[in-house]
């Protein structure tokens, strides 16, 4: 398995298992199946409301000898309502407790958006905390303290644009060691990729298959279905593989990690095998032409009328 190397010698496998929308009753089996299939990277978050079950699966897999803790890369994320520096450590401790781990491999600020403590999703502008009240740089300093204390091996961010990354680079002591963002052929974000590369910040591509199982309320009526794209399907047919294979290999080929979510055993196995697919330069270039700058997760909930955050702030566009 290809991996992303960190300055301290740690290696993050480039294909990981996503766990958003994996229901508590199914995620246990999905994580166990993935580890048995050879995955050594699991992407988690407390807002997915399933970290406890993920933790049970990790514990049972370690006990059964399927994998050892040292070999499995576990990422989790700080939710938006815990950005106040006083809340960062308790939030991480809850995640460690749920995952039944002593430390995480990677801890990310989930979004550059702060909510009132106790609010999962905003219902009114009153549910937001402005960047003036709790600056991202203060949250980052609290993340740095977790790393310093050995509770997390690496710290990074998620859904950060070039300007928000630059803010942390300018003001932080520790450089972000990851930016996890939506990325697939409809949203290849070449400028963000090249900025991150120039700063030696690795990227993890989330929703690499187009996040087709999002709740309907999160979907636009006219949104394009990535997995049904004719170009992707033609290339998949030519190789006798699934469209998922092609999408994941395109991401890997760009040097980004990919974290497809699945609770279907055949898909879990299929997605790992994408690392073995050889796509020609022509095929990769053809996929590059599919760019629509289309976000499946535009963060509309964070930019409602009256919110201190705007789409322009969020995406730096
Ligand atoms: N940092 C963030 O803000 C953020 C945001 C979104 C996502 N993420 C992370 O990224 C992960 C992946 O993104 P996502 O969950 O949005 O969507 P995704 O991985 O792009 O797509 C998941 C969908 O693809 C299906 N699928 C998976 N493998 C398949 C295959 N080989 N063939 C056909 N269908 C397949 C899944 O169904 P089955 O389950 O039936 O296989 C599910 O419906 C998340 O789970 C989460 O860990 C992070």
Coordinates of C-alpha atoms and ligand atoms in Angstrom, one line a residue:
X1 CA 0.0 0.0 0.0
X2 CA 1.3 3.5 -0.9
X3 CA 1.6 5.8 2.0
X4 CA 2.1 9.5 2.9
X5 CA 5.3 10.0 4.9
X6 CA 5.6 12.4 7.8
X7 CA 8.7 14.1 9.1
X8 CA 8.9 11.9 12.2
X9 CA 8.9 8.8 9.9
X10 CA 5.2 7.9 10.4
X11 CA 3.4 6.6 7.3
X12 CA -0.3 7.1 6.6
X13 CA -1.7 4.5 4.1
X14 CA -3.2 6.3 1.2
X15 CA -6.5 4.3 1.1
X16 CA -8.6 4.6 4.2
X17 CA -12.1 3.6 5.2
X18 CA -14.5 6.5 5.6
X19 CA -17.2 6.2 8.3
X20 CA -19.6 9.1 7.8
X21 CA -23.2 7.8 7.4
X22 CA -22.1 4.3 8.4
X23 CA -24.8 3.5 10.9
X24 CA -23.8 2.3 14.4
X25 CA -25.3 -1.1 13.7
X26 CA -23.2 -1.5 10.5
X27 CA -20.0 0.4 11.1
X28 CA -18.6 -2.3 13.5
X29 CA -18.8 -4.9 10.8
X30 CA -17.4 -2.5 8.2
X31 CA -14.3 -1.6 10.2
X32 CA -13.7 -5.3 11.0
X33 CA -14.2 -6.3 7.4
X34 CA -11.9 -3.5 6.2
X35 CA -9.1 -4.5 8.6
X36 CA -9.4 -8.2 7.6
X37 CA -9.2 -7.1 3.9
X38 CA -6.0 -5.2 4.6
X39 CA -7.0 -1.6 5.3
X40 CA -4.8 0.1 7.9
X41 CA -6.4 3.5 8.0
X42 CA -9.8 4.5 9.4
X43 CA -11.3 8.0 9.1
X44 CA -13.6 9.0 12.0
X45 CA -15.3 11.9 13.6
X46 CA -17.5 12.4 16.7
X47 CA -20.2 14.1 14.5
X48 CA -20.6 10.8 12.7
X49 CA -22.1 9.5 16.0
X50 CA -20.5 6.1 15.7
X51 CA -17.0 6.4 17.2
X52 CA -18.0 4.1 20.0
X53 CA -18.8 1.3 17.6
X54 CA -15.7 2.0 15.6
X55 CA -13.8 1.7 18.8
X56 CA -15.3 -1.7 19.6
X57 CA -14.3 -2.9 16.1
X58 CA -10.8 -1.7 16.5
X59 CA -10.5 -3.3 20.0
X60 CA -11.9 -6.6 18.8
X61 CA -9.7 -6.6 15.7
X62 CA -6.6 -5.9 17.8
X63 CA -7.6 -8.6 20.3
X64 CA -8.1 -11.1 17.5
X65 CA -4.7 -10.3 16.0
X66 CA -6.2 -9.0 12.7
X67 CA -4.0 -5.9 13.0
X68 CA -1.9 -4.3 15.7
X69 CA -2.6 -0.8 17.0
X70 CA 0.8 0.4 15.7
X71 CA -0.1 -0.6 12.2
X72 CA -3.5 1.1 12.0
X73 CA -3.7 4.9 11.2
X74 CA -6.7 6.4 13.0
X75 CA -7.9 9.9 12.2
X76 CA -10.6 11.9 14.1
X77 CA -11.7 15.5 14.1
X78 CA -12.7 18.3 16.4
X79 CA -16.3 19.3 15.9
X80 CA -17.3 22.9 15.3
X81 CA -18.8 23.4 18.7
X82 CA -15.6 22.6 20.5
X83 CA -13.3 25.3 19.0
X84 CA -13.0 27.3 22.2
X85 CA -9.5 26.3 23.5
X86 CA -11.1 25.2 26.8
X87 CA -13.2 22.6 24.9
X88 CA -10.5 21.1 22.7
X89 CA -8.9 18.7 25.1
X90 CA -12.2 17.4 26.6
X91 CA -13.4 16.8 23.0
X92 CA -10.3 14.8 22.2
X93 CA -10.6 12.9 25.4
X94 CA -14.2 11.9 24.6
X95 CA -13.1 10.7 21.2
X96 CA -10.2 8.7 22.7
X97 CA -12.6 7.2 25.2
X98 CA -15.1 6.2 22.4
X99 CA -12.4 4.9 20.1
X100 CA -10.7 3.1 23.1
X101 CA -7.3 4.5 22.2
X102 CA -4.5 6.1 24.1
X103 CA -3.7 8.5 21.3
X104 CA -4.8 9.3 17.7
X105 CA -2.5 9.3 14.7
X106 CA -4.1 12.4 13.3
X107 CA -6.5 15.0 14.7
X108 CA -8.1 17.6 12.5
X109 CA -10.1 20.8 12.9
X110 CA -13.2 19.5 11.1
X111 CA -14.3 22.9 9.6
X112 CA -13.0 26.5 9.9
X113 CA -16.4 27.4 11.5
X114 CA -17.2 27.7 15.2
X115 CA -20.6 26.9 16.8
X116 CA -21.9 27.4 20.3
X117 CA -20.8 24.6 22.6
X118 CA -23.5 21.9 22.5
X119 CA -24.8 22.8 19.0
X120 CA -24.1 20.1 16.4
X121 CA -25.8 22.0 13.5
X122 CA -27.0 25.6 13.6
X123 CA -30.6 26.4 13.4
X124 CA -30.3 30.2 13.6
X125 CA -27.5 32.8 13.4
X126 CA -27.4 32.7 17.3
X127 CA -25.8 29.3 17.1
X128 CA -22.6 30.6 15.6
X129 CA -19.4 31.8 17.3
X130 CA -17.6 34.4 15.2
X131 CA -13.9 34.2 14.3
X132 CA -13.4 37.4 16.4
X133 CA -14.8 35.6 19.5
X134 CA -12.8 32.4 19.0
X135 CA -10.1 32.9 16.4
X136 CA -9.0 29.7 14.5
X137 CA -5.5 30.4 15.7
X138 CA -6.6 30.0 19.3
X139 CA -8.1 26.6 18.4
X140 CA -5.0 25.7 16.6
X141 CA -2.8 26.5 19.6
X142 CA -5.0 24.1 21.7
X143 CA -4.4 21.4 19.0
X144 CA -0.7 22.0 19.2
X145 CA -0.8 21.4 23.0
X146 CA -2.5 18.0 22.3
X147 CA 0.4 17.1 20.1
X148 CA 3.0 18.4 22.6
X149 CA 1.4 16.2 25.2
X150 CA 1.4 13.1 23.0
X151 CA -2.3 12.6 22.8
X152 CA -2.2 13.0 19.1
X153 CA 0.8 12.2 16.9
X154 CA -0.1 14.7 14.1
X155 CA -2.5 17.6 13.8
X156 CA -4.1 19.1 10.8
X157 CA -7.2 20.7 9.4
X158 CA -10.2 19.9 7.1
X159 CA -12.2 22.0 4.7
X160 CA -9.4 24.7 4.8
X161 CA -8.8 26.9 1.8
X162 CA -5.6 28.6 0.7
X163 CA -6.3 31.7 2.9
X164 CA -7.2 29.7 6.0
X165 CA -4.2 27.4 5.6
X166 CA -2.0 30.5 5.2
X167 CA -3.4 31.9 8.4
X168 CA -2.3 28.9 10.4
X169 CA 1.0 28.8 8.6
X170 CA 1.6 32.4 9.5
X171 CA 0.4 32.3 13.1
X172 CA 0.9 28.7 14.3
X173 CA 4.0 27.1 15.9
X174 CA 3.3 23.7 14.3
X175 CA 2.5 23.6 10.6
X176 CA -0.7 21.8 9.6
X177 CA 0.3 18.2 8.7
X178 CA -2.9 17.5 6.7
X179 CA -5.7 19.2 4.9
X180 CA -8.7 16.9 4.4
X181 CA -11.0 18.3 1.7
X182 CA -13.7 17.3 -0.8
X183 CA -11.9 16.1 -3.9
X184 CA -12.9 14.1 -7.0
X185 CA -12.9 14.7 -10.7
X186 CA -15.8 17.2 -10.5
X187 CA -13.8 19.2 -7.8
X188 CA -10.1 18.6 -8.4
X189 CA -9.1 21.9 -6.8
X190 CA -5.8 22.3 -8.7
X191 CA -4.9 25.6 -7.0
X192 CA -5.3 24.2 -3.5
X193 CA -3.4 21.0 -4.5
X194 CA -0.5 23.0 -5.8
X195 CA -0.5 25.4 -2.8
X196 CA -0.5 22.5 -0.4
X197 CA 2.3 20.8 -2.3
X198 CA 4.4 24.0 -2.2
X199 CA 3.9 24.0 1.5
X200 CA 4.5 20.3 2.0
X201 CA 1.0 19.8 3.4
X202 CA -0.5 16.5 2.3
X203 CA -4.1 16.2 1.2
X204 CA -6.7 13.6 2.0
X205 CA -9.6 13.6 -0.6
X206 CA -13.0 13.0 1.0
X207 CA -16.2 12.1 -0.8
X208 CA -13.9 10.6 -3.5
X209 CA -16.9 8.7 -5.0
X210 CA -19.3 11.6 -5.0
X211 CA -21.0 10.9 -1.6
X212 CA -24.1 9.4 -3.2
X213 CA -25.5 8.3 0.1
X214 CA -25.9 11.7 1.6
X215 CA -29.4 12.4 3.0
X216 CA -31.7 13.9 0.4
X217 CA -31.9 17.1 2.3
X218 CA -28.2 17.7 1.6
X219 CA -28.5 17.1 -2.2
X220 CA -29.2 19.6 -4.9
X221 CA -32.1 18.6 -7.2
X222 CA -29.8 18.8 -10.3
X223 CA -26.6 17.5 -8.8
X224 CA -24.4 15.4 -11.1
X225 CA -23.8 11.8 -10.2
X226 CA -20.1 11.2 -10.3
X227 CA -20.3 7.4 -10.3
X228 CA -22.6 7.5 -13.4
X229 CA -20.3 9.8 -15.4
X230 CA -19.9 8.3 -18.9
X231 CA -16.2 9.0 -19.2
X232 CA -15.4 7.3 -15.8
X233 CA -17.6 4.4 -16.8
X234 CA -15.9 4.0 -20.2
X235 CA -12.5 3.9 -18.7
X236 CA -13.7 1.5 -16.0
X237 CA -15.1 -0.8 -18.7
X238 CA -11.9 -0.7 -20.7
X239 CA -10.1 -2.0 -17.7
X240 CA -12.8 -4.4 -16.5
X241 CA -13.0 -2.6 -13.1
X242 CA -15.7 -0.6 -11.3
X243 CA -16.1 3.2 -11.7
X244 CA -15.0 3.4 -8.0
X245 CA -11.7 1.9 -8.9
X246 CA -11.1 4.6 -11.6
X247 CA -12.1 7.5 -9.3
X248 CA -9.9 6.3 -6.4
X249 CA -6.9 5.6 -8.6
X250 CA -7.2 9.1 -10.2
X251 CA -7.0 10.5 -6.6
X252 CA -4.0 8.3 -5.7
X253 CA -2.2 9.2 -8.9
X254 CA -2.4 12.9 -7.8
X255 CA -0.6 12.0 -4.6
X256 CA -3.7 12.4 -2.4
X257 CA -5.0 9.9 0.1
X258 CA -8.6 8.7 -0.5
X259 CA -11.1 7.6 2.2
X260 CA -14.1 6.0 0.5
X261 CA -16.9 5.2 2.8
X262 CA -18.5 1.8 2.5
X263 CA -20.5 -0.6 4.7
X264 CA -20.8 -3.1 1.8
X265 CA -18.2 -5.9 2.1
X266 CA -17.7 -6.3 -1.7
X267 CA -17.2 -2.5 -2.0
X268 CA -14.8 -2.4 0.9
X269 CA -12.6 -4.9 -0.8
X270 CA -13.0 -3.4 -4.3
X271 CA -11.9 0.0 -3.1
X272 CA -8.7 -1.2 -1.6
X273 CA -7.8 -2.9 -4.8
X274 CA -8.1 0.4 -6.7
X275 CA -4.4 1.0 -5.7
X276 CA -3.4 -1.7 -8.2
X277 CA -5.1 -0.1 -11.2
X278 CA -2.8 1.4 -13.9
X279 CA -4.4 4.3 -15.7
X280 CA -2.6 5.7 -18.8
X281 CA -1.5 9.3 -19.0
X282 CA -4.2 9.8 -21.6
X283 CA -6.9 8.4 -19.3
X284 CA -5.8 10.6 -16.4
X285 CA -5.8 13.7 -18.6
X286 CA -9.2 12.8 -19.9
X287 CA -10.5 12.6 -16.3
X288 CA -8.9 15.9 -15.6
X289 CA -11.2 17.5 -18.1
X290 CA -14.3 16.6 -16.0
X291 CA -13.6 19.5 -13.6
X292 CA -16.9 21.4 -12.8
X293 CA -15.7 23.0 -9.6
X294 CA -18.7 21.2 -8.2
X295 CA -19.0 20.8 -4.4
X296 CA -21.3 18.1 -3.0
X297 CA -20.6 19.6 0.4
X298 CA -20.6 23.3 0.0
X299 CA -21.1 23.9 3.7
X300 CA -24.4 25.7 3.1
X301 CA -25.4 25.1 6.8
X302 CA -22.5 27.3 7.9
X303 CA -23.3 30.3 5.6
X304 CA -27.0 30.8 6.3
X305 CA -28.3 34.3 6.4
X306 CA -27.0 36.1 9.4
X307 CA -24.1 33.7 10.0
X308 CA -20.7 35.4 10.5
X309 CA -19.3 33.0 7.8
X310 CA -19.8 33.4 4.0
X311 CA -19.1 31.0 1.1
X312 CA -16.3 33.3 0.0
X313 CA -14.7 33.1 3.5
X314 CA -15.1 29.4 3.5
X315 CA -13.6 28.5 0.2
X316 CA -11.4 31.5 -0.4
X317 CA -13.1 32.1 -3.7
Ligands
LIG1 N1 -13.8 16.2 6.6 C1 -15.0 16.3 6.2 O1 -15.7 17.4 6.3 C2 -15.6 15.2 5.5 C3 -16.8 15.4 4.8 C4 -17.3 14.3 4.1 C5 -16.7 13.0 4.2 N2 -15.6 12.9 5.0 C6 -15.0 11.5 5.1 O2 -14.8 11.0 3.8 C7 -15.5 9.7 3.8 C8 -16.0 9.4 2.4 O3 -16.8 10.4 1.9 P1 -18.5 10.2 1.8 O4 -18.9 9.3 2.8 O5 -19.0 11.5 1.7 O6 -18.7 9.5 0.4 P2 -18.0 8.6 -0.7 O7 -17.0 7.7 -0.1 O8 -17.6 9.5 -1.8 O9 -19.2 7.7 -1.2 C9 -19.9 6.8 -0.4 C10 -20.9 6.1 -1.2 O10 -20.3 5.3 -2.2 C11 -20.8 3.9 -2.1 N3 -19.7 3.1 -2.5 C12 -18.5 2.9 -1.8 N4 -17.7 2.0 -2.5 C13 -18.4 1.7 -3.6 C14 -18.0 0.8 -4.7 N5 -16.9 0.2 -4.8 N6 -19.0 0.7 -5.7 C15 -20.2 1.4 -5.6 N7 -20.5 2.2 -4.6 C16 -19.6 2.3 -3.6 C17 -21.2 3.8 -0.7 O11 -22.2 2.7 -0.5 P3 -21.8 1.4 0.3 O12 -21.7 1.8 1.8 O13 -23.1 0.5 0.1 O14 -20.6 0.8 -0.3 C18 -21.8 5.1 -0.4 O15 -23.1 5.2 -0.9 C19 -16.6 9.9 4.8 O16 -17.2 8.7 5.1 C20 -15.8 10.6 5.9 O17 -15.0 9.6 6.6 C21 -15.1 13.9 5.6

